[in-house]
Amino acid sequence: MKKLGLHFSIRFKMILIVAGLLFLSLVGSAYLIRSLVFQNILDQKITTAEILTESVAHDIKYVYQIQRSENINQIIEKFVTYYRIIRHISYYNSEFLNVADSVPENIGRRTHDNEVVAAVSFAKPSIRITSSDWNNVGIRSITPILQGSKVMGAVEMEISIQDVQMTLSAIDRRVGTI
């Protein structure tokens, strides 16, 4: 019996090596581009979340200064209506009690959430990415509301960043086409 052996020319081997290196460099470039764009978009979304949370806190602080604390729900409704990326806003007073919320059923509940407690007790803001899966990716931002050196309460806001996944999918398609 004869042994079957495949013999390729040196030219064919060189073409395979060059094509393989080009493919690997394209895959590496695509990965780097995707991760850079993802990080840039994520940084922008975090900045947006910080700005929106501070804006809500500023408006609530202003309402307190003019002695109209019953209007806090109107402020929350305004922000949820104007900014569709906002999923949820809560305002907790200095006793950790939810006194205004975009979900009315939550009003009157006391929180034991560590981040909210830290914001109210130690004036410690926090921001983090939340995700149970890629369809529910969001940013949770909590900021204390200060009046002088006294903490009046804290605002908690959840912002959707589902559009990040859509943007990454579009980038993946374009890089795949290239």
XYZ file of N, CA and C in Angstrom:
534
model
N 0.823 -1.174 0.000
C 0.000 0.000 0.000
C 0.867 1.237 0.000
N 0.374 2.182 -0.713
C 1.091 3.453 -0.774
C 0.577 4.385 0.298
N 1.479 5.103 0.846
C 1.106 6.105 1.826
C 0.776 7.400 1.090
N -0.419 7.954 1.424
C -0.801 9.197 0.766
C -0.129 10.356 1.478
N 0.555 11.139 0.770
C 1.227 12.305 1.341
C 0.850 13.541 0.551
N 0.547 14.573 1.252
C 0.207 15.820 0.588
C 1.451 16.692 0.580
N 1.764 17.147 -0.588
C 2.935 18.008 -0.742
C 2.468 19.326 -1.330
N 2.766 20.391 -0.604
C 2.387 21.722 -1.062
C 3.642 22.472 -1.461
N 3.456 23.328 -2.417
C 4.591 24.124 -2.864
C 4.923 25.180 -1.814
N 6.108 25.691 -1.901
C 6.540 26.735 -0.973
C 5.678 27.987 -1.165
N 5.313 28.299 -2.383
C 4.470 29.461 -2.669
C 3.123 29.330 -1.929
N 2.511 28.147 -2.010
C 1.222 27.924 -1.347
C 1.361 28.037 0.164
N 2.445 27.508 0.716
C 2.680 27.602 2.155
C 2.857 29.054 2.583
N 3.567 29.839 1.794
C 3.760 31.260 2.111
C 2.428 32.012 2.067
N 1.595 31.694 1.089
C 0.280 32.329 0.992
C -0.548 31.986 2.229
N -0.510 30.737 2.670
C -1.240 30.332 3.872
C -0.729 31.067 5.113
N 0.560 31.215 5.236
C 1.140 31.907 6.383
C 0.716 33.373 6.389
N 0.807 34.042 5.252
C 0.441 35.457 5.159
C -1.058 35.632 5.415
N -1.884 34.783 4.826
C -3.332 34.873 5.029
C -3.684 34.626 6.496
N -3.035 33.669 7.108
C -3.276 33.384 8.521
C -2.898 34.558 9.406
N -1.747 35.170 9.139
C -1.319 36.335 9.914
C -2.270 37.516 9.711
N -2.721 37.719 8.482
C -3.691 38.790 8.230
C -4.995 38.538 8.973
N -5.453 37.306 8.969
C -6.682 36.966 9.678
C -6.529 37.201 11.175
N -5.426 36.748 11.742
C -5.186 36.950 13.175
C -5.081 38.432 13.523
N -4.429 39.221 12.677
C -4.312 40.651 12.957
C -5.671 41.340 12.847
N -6.510 40.892 11.913
C -7.850 41.457 11.791
C -8.698 41.128 13.018
N -8.625 39.899 13.491
C -9.373 39.501 14.682
C -8.873 40.277 15.906
N -7.573 40.418 16.037
C -7.008 41.190 17.151
C -7.415 42.653 17.093
N -7.377 43.234 15.900
C -7.794 44.628 15.731
C -9.271 44.795 16.072
N -10.090 43.876 15.621
C -11.528 43.947 15.909
C -11.769 43.893 17.408
N -11.067 43.012 18.084
C -11.218 42.906 19.539
C -10.807 44.203 20.233
N -9.679 44.786 19.826
C -9.214 46.036 20.434
C -10.180 47.186 20.166
N -10.664 47.286 18.926
C -11.608 48.349 18.586
C -12.876 48.201 19.400
N -13.387 46.979 19.470
C -14.623 46.728 20.212
C -14.458 47.085 21.696
N -13.355 46.681 22.298
C -13.164 46.973 23.720
C -12.950 48.466 23.971
N -12.260 49.163 23.065
C -12.078 50.610 23.219
C -13.412 51.356 23.092
N -14.197 50.973 22.094
C -15.495 51.621 21.903
C -16.406 51.319 23.095
N -16.415 50.074 23.553
C -17.244 49.698 24.700
C -16.872 50.523 25.927
N -15.588 50.642 26.203
C -15.151 51.403 27.378
C -15.509 52.876 27.246
N -15.357 53.424 26.042
C -15.697 54.820 25.810
C -17.192 55.061 26.014
N -18.030 54.197 25.455
C -19.475 54.330 25.611
C -19.857 54.180 27.082
N -19.271 53.216 27.749
C -19.570 52.997 29.166
C -19.182 54.210 30.010
N -18.026 54.797 29.734
C -17.603 56.004 30.453
C -18.593 57.152 30.230
N -19.073 57.292 28.991
C -20.054 58.337 28.698
C -21.362 58.087 29.438
N -21.794 56.848 29.496
C -23.041 56.517 30.194
C -22.911 56.763 31.699
N -21.768 56.439 32.258
C -21.542 56.682 33.687
C -21.563 58.187 33.973
N -20.935 58.964 33.110
C -20.961 60.417 33.269
C -22.386 60.949 33.171
N -23.154 60.436 32.226
C -24.559 60.831 32.087
C -25.340 60.498 33.355
N -25.105 59.305 33.901
C -25.795 58.896 35.132
C -25.435 59.822 36.290
N -24.159 60.177 36.406
C -23.736 61.088 37.472
C -24.403 62.457 37.321
N -24.455 62.964 36.095
C -25.054 64.271 35.851
C -26.543 64.249 36.165
N -27.243 63.211 35.706
C -28.683 63.121 35.962
C -28.980 62.986 37.456
N -28.197 62.171 38.148
C -28.418 61.998 39.588
C -28.176 63.313 40.334
N -27.126 64.003 39.981
C -26.841 65.298 40.612
C -27.922 66.324 40.276
N -28.463 66.255 39.072
C -29.537 67.180 38.693
C -30.792 66.945 39.521
N -31.153 65.682 39.705
C -32.315 65.362 40.545
C -32.052 65.825 41.974
N -30.860 65.549 42.493
C -30.514 65.961 43.859
C -30.575 67.478 44.000
N -30.084 68.195 43.004
C -30.125 69.656 43.037
C -31.562 70.158 43.073
N -32.421 69.594 42.228
C -33.819 70.028 42.205
C -34.533 69.717 43.519
N -34.258 68.565 44.097
C -34.872 68.209 45.387
C -34.384 69.158 46.479
N -33.110 69.451 46.467
C -32.546 70.387 47.456
C -33.200 71.758 47.323
N -33.421 72.205 46.108
C -34.067 73.501 45.876
C -35.496 73.492 46.404
N -36.219 72.406 46.156
C -37.604 72.291 46.649
C -37.629 72.354 48.163
N -36.667 71.722 48.824
C -36.604 71.777 50.293
C -36.335 73.200 50.777
N -35.497 73.928 50.051
C -35.162 75.283 50.474
C -36.367 76.216 50.425
N -37.300 75.945 49.516
C -38.483 76.809 49.447
C -39.670 76.182 50.189
N -39.391 75.166 51.005
C -40.376 74.534 51.894
C -41.560 73.908 51.157
N -41.273 73.222 50.060
C -42.337 72.526 49.334
C -41.932 71.078 49.115
N -41.753 70.347 50.163
C -41.271 68.969 50.059
C -42.288 68.047 49.393
N -43.555 68.454 49.312
C -44.550 67.602 48.654
C -44.345 67.556 47.137
N -43.529 68.419 46.596
C -43.299 68.466 45.154
C -42.168 67.549 44.689
N -41.583 66.776 45.581
C -40.476 65.890 45.194
C -40.948 64.855 44.191
N -42.147 64.326 44.365
C -42.663 63.360 43.390
C -42.813 63.984 42.008
N -43.149 65.251 41.940
C -43.255 65.928 40.650
C -41.892 66.034 39.971
N -40.871 66.280 40.755
C -39.509 66.331 40.203
C -39.131 64.967 39.632
N -39.406 63.919 40.394
C -39.090 62.565 39.942
C -39.865 62.239 38.672
N -41.140 62.565 38.630
C -41.953 62.314 37.436
C -41.405 63.069 36.231
N -40.965 64.306 36.457
C -40.409 65.117 35.372
C -39.179 64.445 34.771
N -38.260 64.011 35.616
C -37.041 63.393 35.107
C -37.326 62.064 34.410
N -38.204 61.254 34.966
C -38.527 59.966 34.346
C -39.205 60.184 32.998
N -40.009 61.228 32.896
C -40.690 61.536 31.635
C -39.723 62.092 30.592
N -38.862 63.012 30.981
C -37.952 63.657 30.033
C -36.830 62.741 29.566
N -36.338 61.924 30.429
C -35.185 61.070 30.113
C -35.641 59.624 30.103
N -35.871 59.093 28.942
C -36.406 57.736 28.790
C -35.420 56.663 29.239
N -34.167 57.016 29.371
C -33.189 56.019 29.811
C -33.286 55.747 31.310
N -33.978 56.619 32.040
C -34.122 56.430 33.487
C -35.182 55.371 33.733
N -34.782 54.294 34.412
C -35.719 53.226 34.766
C -36.467 53.526 36.056
N -35.728 54.120 37.018
C -36.290 54.226 38.361
C -35.553 55.312 39.136
N -36.311 56.082 39.936
C -35.718 57.078 40.843
C -36.400 56.935 42.200
N -35.601 56.956 43.248
C -36.124 56.943 44.621
C -35.440 58.044 45.418
N -36.190 58.621 46.360
C -35.613 59.582 47.288
C -35.836 59.057 48.702
N -34.735 58.916 49.449
C -34.782 58.451 50.837
C -34.430 59.608 51.752
N -35.186 59.762 52.835
C -34.883 60.831 53.783
C -33.787 60.376 54.750
N -33.503 61.192 55.747
C -32.400 60.897 56.668
C -32.688 59.719 57.595
N -33.914 59.234 57.622
C -34.261 58.032 58.407
C -34.350 56.797 57.525
N -33.812 56.856 56.308
C -33.775 55.748 55.339
C -35.166 55.369 54.829
N -36.105 56.285 54.923
C -37.475 56.039 54.500
C -37.665 56.568 53.086
N -38.247 55.760 52.229
C -38.527 56.160 50.856
C -39.728 57.104 50.888
N -39.484 58.384 50.624
C -40.561 59.369 50.689
C -41.041 59.823 49.320
N -40.316 59.494 48.277
C -40.734 59.818 46.906
C -40.118 58.786 45.983
N -40.901 58.336 45.008
C -40.436 57.250 44.157
C -41.167 57.288 42.825
N -40.497 56.835 41.773
C -41.157 56.733 40.469
C -42.130 55.564 40.436
N -42.005 54.649 41.394
C -42.967 53.557 41.574
C -43.691 53.836 42.891
N -44.923 54.329 42.818
C -45.628 54.757 44.039
C -45.745 53.683 45.121
N -45.751 52.409 44.756
C -45.866 51.340 45.755
C -44.666 51.287 46.697
N -43.534 51.845 46.285
C -42.326 51.811 47.122
C -42.296 52.891 48.189
N -43.159 53.888 48.067
C -43.164 55.002 49.024
C -43.568 54.479 50.402
N -42.829 54.915 51.405
C -43.109 54.515 52.782
C -42.283 53.335 53.258
N -41.526 52.730 52.392
C -40.688 51.584 52.786
C -39.338 52.063 53.276
N -38.859 51.416 54.299
C -37.533 51.706 54.844
C -36.517 50.813 54.117
N -35.379 51.389 53.792
C -34.362 50.618 53.082
C -33.264 50.150 54.023
N -32.713 49.005 53.684
C -31.544 48.477 54.386
C -30.399 48.274 53.396
N -30.554 48.850 52.211
C -29.539 48.760 51.173
C -28.265 49.455 51.649
N -27.151 48.746 51.609
C -25.879 49.275 52.127
C -25.436 50.558 51.438
N -25.645 50.650 50.131
C -25.206 51.842 49.400
C -26.047 53.063 49.775
N -27.349 52.877 49.933
C -28.214 53.985 50.336
C -27.897 54.396 51.766
N -27.698 53.427 52.645
C -27.347 53.723 54.039
C -26.027 54.494 54.103
N -25.049 54.106 53.300
C -23.761 54.822 53.284
C -23.928 56.240 52.764
N -24.801 56.422 51.767
C -25.037 57.767 51.230
C -25.679 58.666 52.274
N -26.652 58.130 52.999
C -27.359 58.931 54.007
C -26.508 59.107 55.270
N -25.833 58.068 55.702
C -25.077 58.126 56.956
C -23.736 58.847 56.826
N -23.037 58.601 55.708
C -21.668 59.109 55.574
C -21.476 60.040 54.379
N -22.568 60.427 53.730
C -22.522 61.286 52.534
C -21.619 60.681 51.461
N -21.725 59.364 51.294
C -20.865 58.645 50.354
C -21.653 58.291 49.079
N -21.345 58.962 47.970
C -22.022 58.612 46.717
C -21.477 57.295 46.161
N -22.257 56.666 45.307
C -21.781 55.439 44.663
C -22.383 55.344 43.272
N -21.655 54.660 42.412
C -22.142 54.393 41.063
C -21.552 53.063 40.625
N -22.397 52.228 40.013
C -21.900 50.929 39.568
C -22.763 50.401 38.433
N -22.179 49.483 37.691
C -22.884 48.812 36.599
C -23.674 47.661 37.202
N -24.939 47.551 36.819
C -25.772 46.442 37.277
C -26.143 45.596 36.075
N -26.222 44.308 36.284
C -26.714 43.462 35.192
C -27.101 42.106 35.733
N -28.287 41.711 35.359
C -28.684 40.335 35.618
C -28.456 39.519 34.349
N -28.535 40.189 33.222
C -28.199 39.625 31.915
C -28.001 40.800 30.955
N -27.617 40.505 29.712
C -27.335 41.579 28.758
C -28.567 42.373 28.381
N -29.758 41.845 28.626
C -30.981 42.568 28.296
C -31.370 43.567 29.373
N -30.763 43.475 30.550
C -31.104 44.369 31.663
C -29.900 45.108 32.218
N -28.944 45.421 31.369
C -27.750 46.127 31.819
C -28.123 47.561 32.177
N -27.603 48.031 33.285
C -27.904 49.390 33.702
C -26.828 49.960 34.602
N -27.053 51.185 34.993
C -26.159 51.869 35.926
C -26.997 52.283 37.121
N -26.489 52.022 38.294
C -27.152 52.438 39.529
C -26.295 53.519 40.170
N -26.912 54.675 40.363
C -26.206 55.819 40.912
C -26.933 56.303 42.161
N -26.179 56.519 43.225
C -26.751 57.014 44.478
C -25.922 58.211 44.920
N -26.610 59.303 45.238
C -25.906 60.494 45.697
C -26.619 61.074 46.909
N -25.845 61.507 47.892
C -26.457 62.145 49.067
C -26.903 63.563 48.727
N -27.896 64.023 49.442
C -28.349 65.403 49.309
C -27.952 66.118 50.589
N -27.086 67.115 50.434
C -26.544 67.835 51.580
C -27.161 69.219 51.687
N -27.374 69.634 52.918
C -27.762 71.006 53.203
C -26.757 71.497 54.226
N -25.775 72.233 53.736
C -24.641 72.574 54.586
C -23.833 71.313 54.827
N -23.616 70.969 56.078
C -22.887 69.736 56.393
C -23.834 68.617 56.813
N -25.127 68.879 56.761
C -26.129 67.893 57.163
C -26.644 67.135 55.936
N -26.750 65.819 56.075
C -27.291 64.995 55.001
C -28.807 64.956 55.163
N -29.511 65.445 54.153
C -30.975 65.464 54.174
C -31.559 64.138 53.709
N -30.822 63.438 52.881
C -31.309 62.188 52.314
C -30.417 61.758 51.169
N -30.951 60.891 50.323
C -30.189 60.403 49.181
C -31.131 60.097 48.025
N -30.609 60.278 46.831
C -31.332 59.948 45.609
C -30.692 58.701 45.008
N -31.537 57.743 44.673
C -31.083 56.531 43.978
C -31.703 56.546 42.590
N -30.874 56.292 41.572
C -31.366 56.302 40.204
C -30.809 55.097 39.456
N -31.677 54.452 38.696
C -31.256 53.354 37.828
C -31.472 53.778 36.387
N -30.423 53.635 35.596
C -30.445 54.077 34.206
C -30.145 52.891 33.302
N -30.932 52.759 32.249
C -30.750 51.679 31.283
C -29.609 52.014 30.327
N -28.798 51.014 30.026
C -27.762 51.182 29.003
C -27.841 50.041 27.992
N -29.066 49.618 27.673
C -29.266 48.548 26.702
C -28.767 48.939 25.322
N -28.759 50.227 25.011
C -28.300 50.659 23.698
C -26.816 50.365 23.475
N -26.076 50.140 24.539
C -24.661 49.780 24.401
C -24.532 48.450 23.655
N -25.368 47.485 24.000
C -25.320 46.181 23.340
C -25.670 46.318 21.855
N -26.631 47.153 21.532
C -26.994 47.362 20.129
C -25.836 47.999 19.361
N -25.166 48.952 19.978
C -24.019 49.602 19.346
C -22.887 48.606 19.117
N -22.625 47.753 20.114
C -21.565 46.752 19.963
C -21.909 45.741 18.874
N -23.155 45.372 18.748
C -23.572 44.445 17.689
C -23.359 45.079 16.323
N -23.681 46.367 16.194
C -23.441 47.066 14.926
C -21.957 47.126 14.598
N -21.129 47.372 15.606
C -19.674 47.382 15.387
C -19.191 46.003 14.958
N -19.689 44.955 15.618
C -19.295 43.585 15.266
C -19.651 43.282 13.808
N -20.828 43.715 13.360
C -21.226 43.468 11.969
C -20.318 44.206 10.993
N -19.994 45.445 11.320
C -19.131 46.238 10.409
C -17.723 45.657 10.352
N -17.194 45.281 11.498
C -15.844 44.693 11.507
C -15.860 43.352 10.774
N -16.926 42.576 10.955
C -17.053 41.303 10.235
C -17.100 41.504 8.728
N -17.753 42.583 8.293
C -17.821 42.891 6.870
C -16.446 43.270 6.330
N -15.703 44.017 7.119
C -14.349 44.419 6.693
C -13.484 43.181 6.545
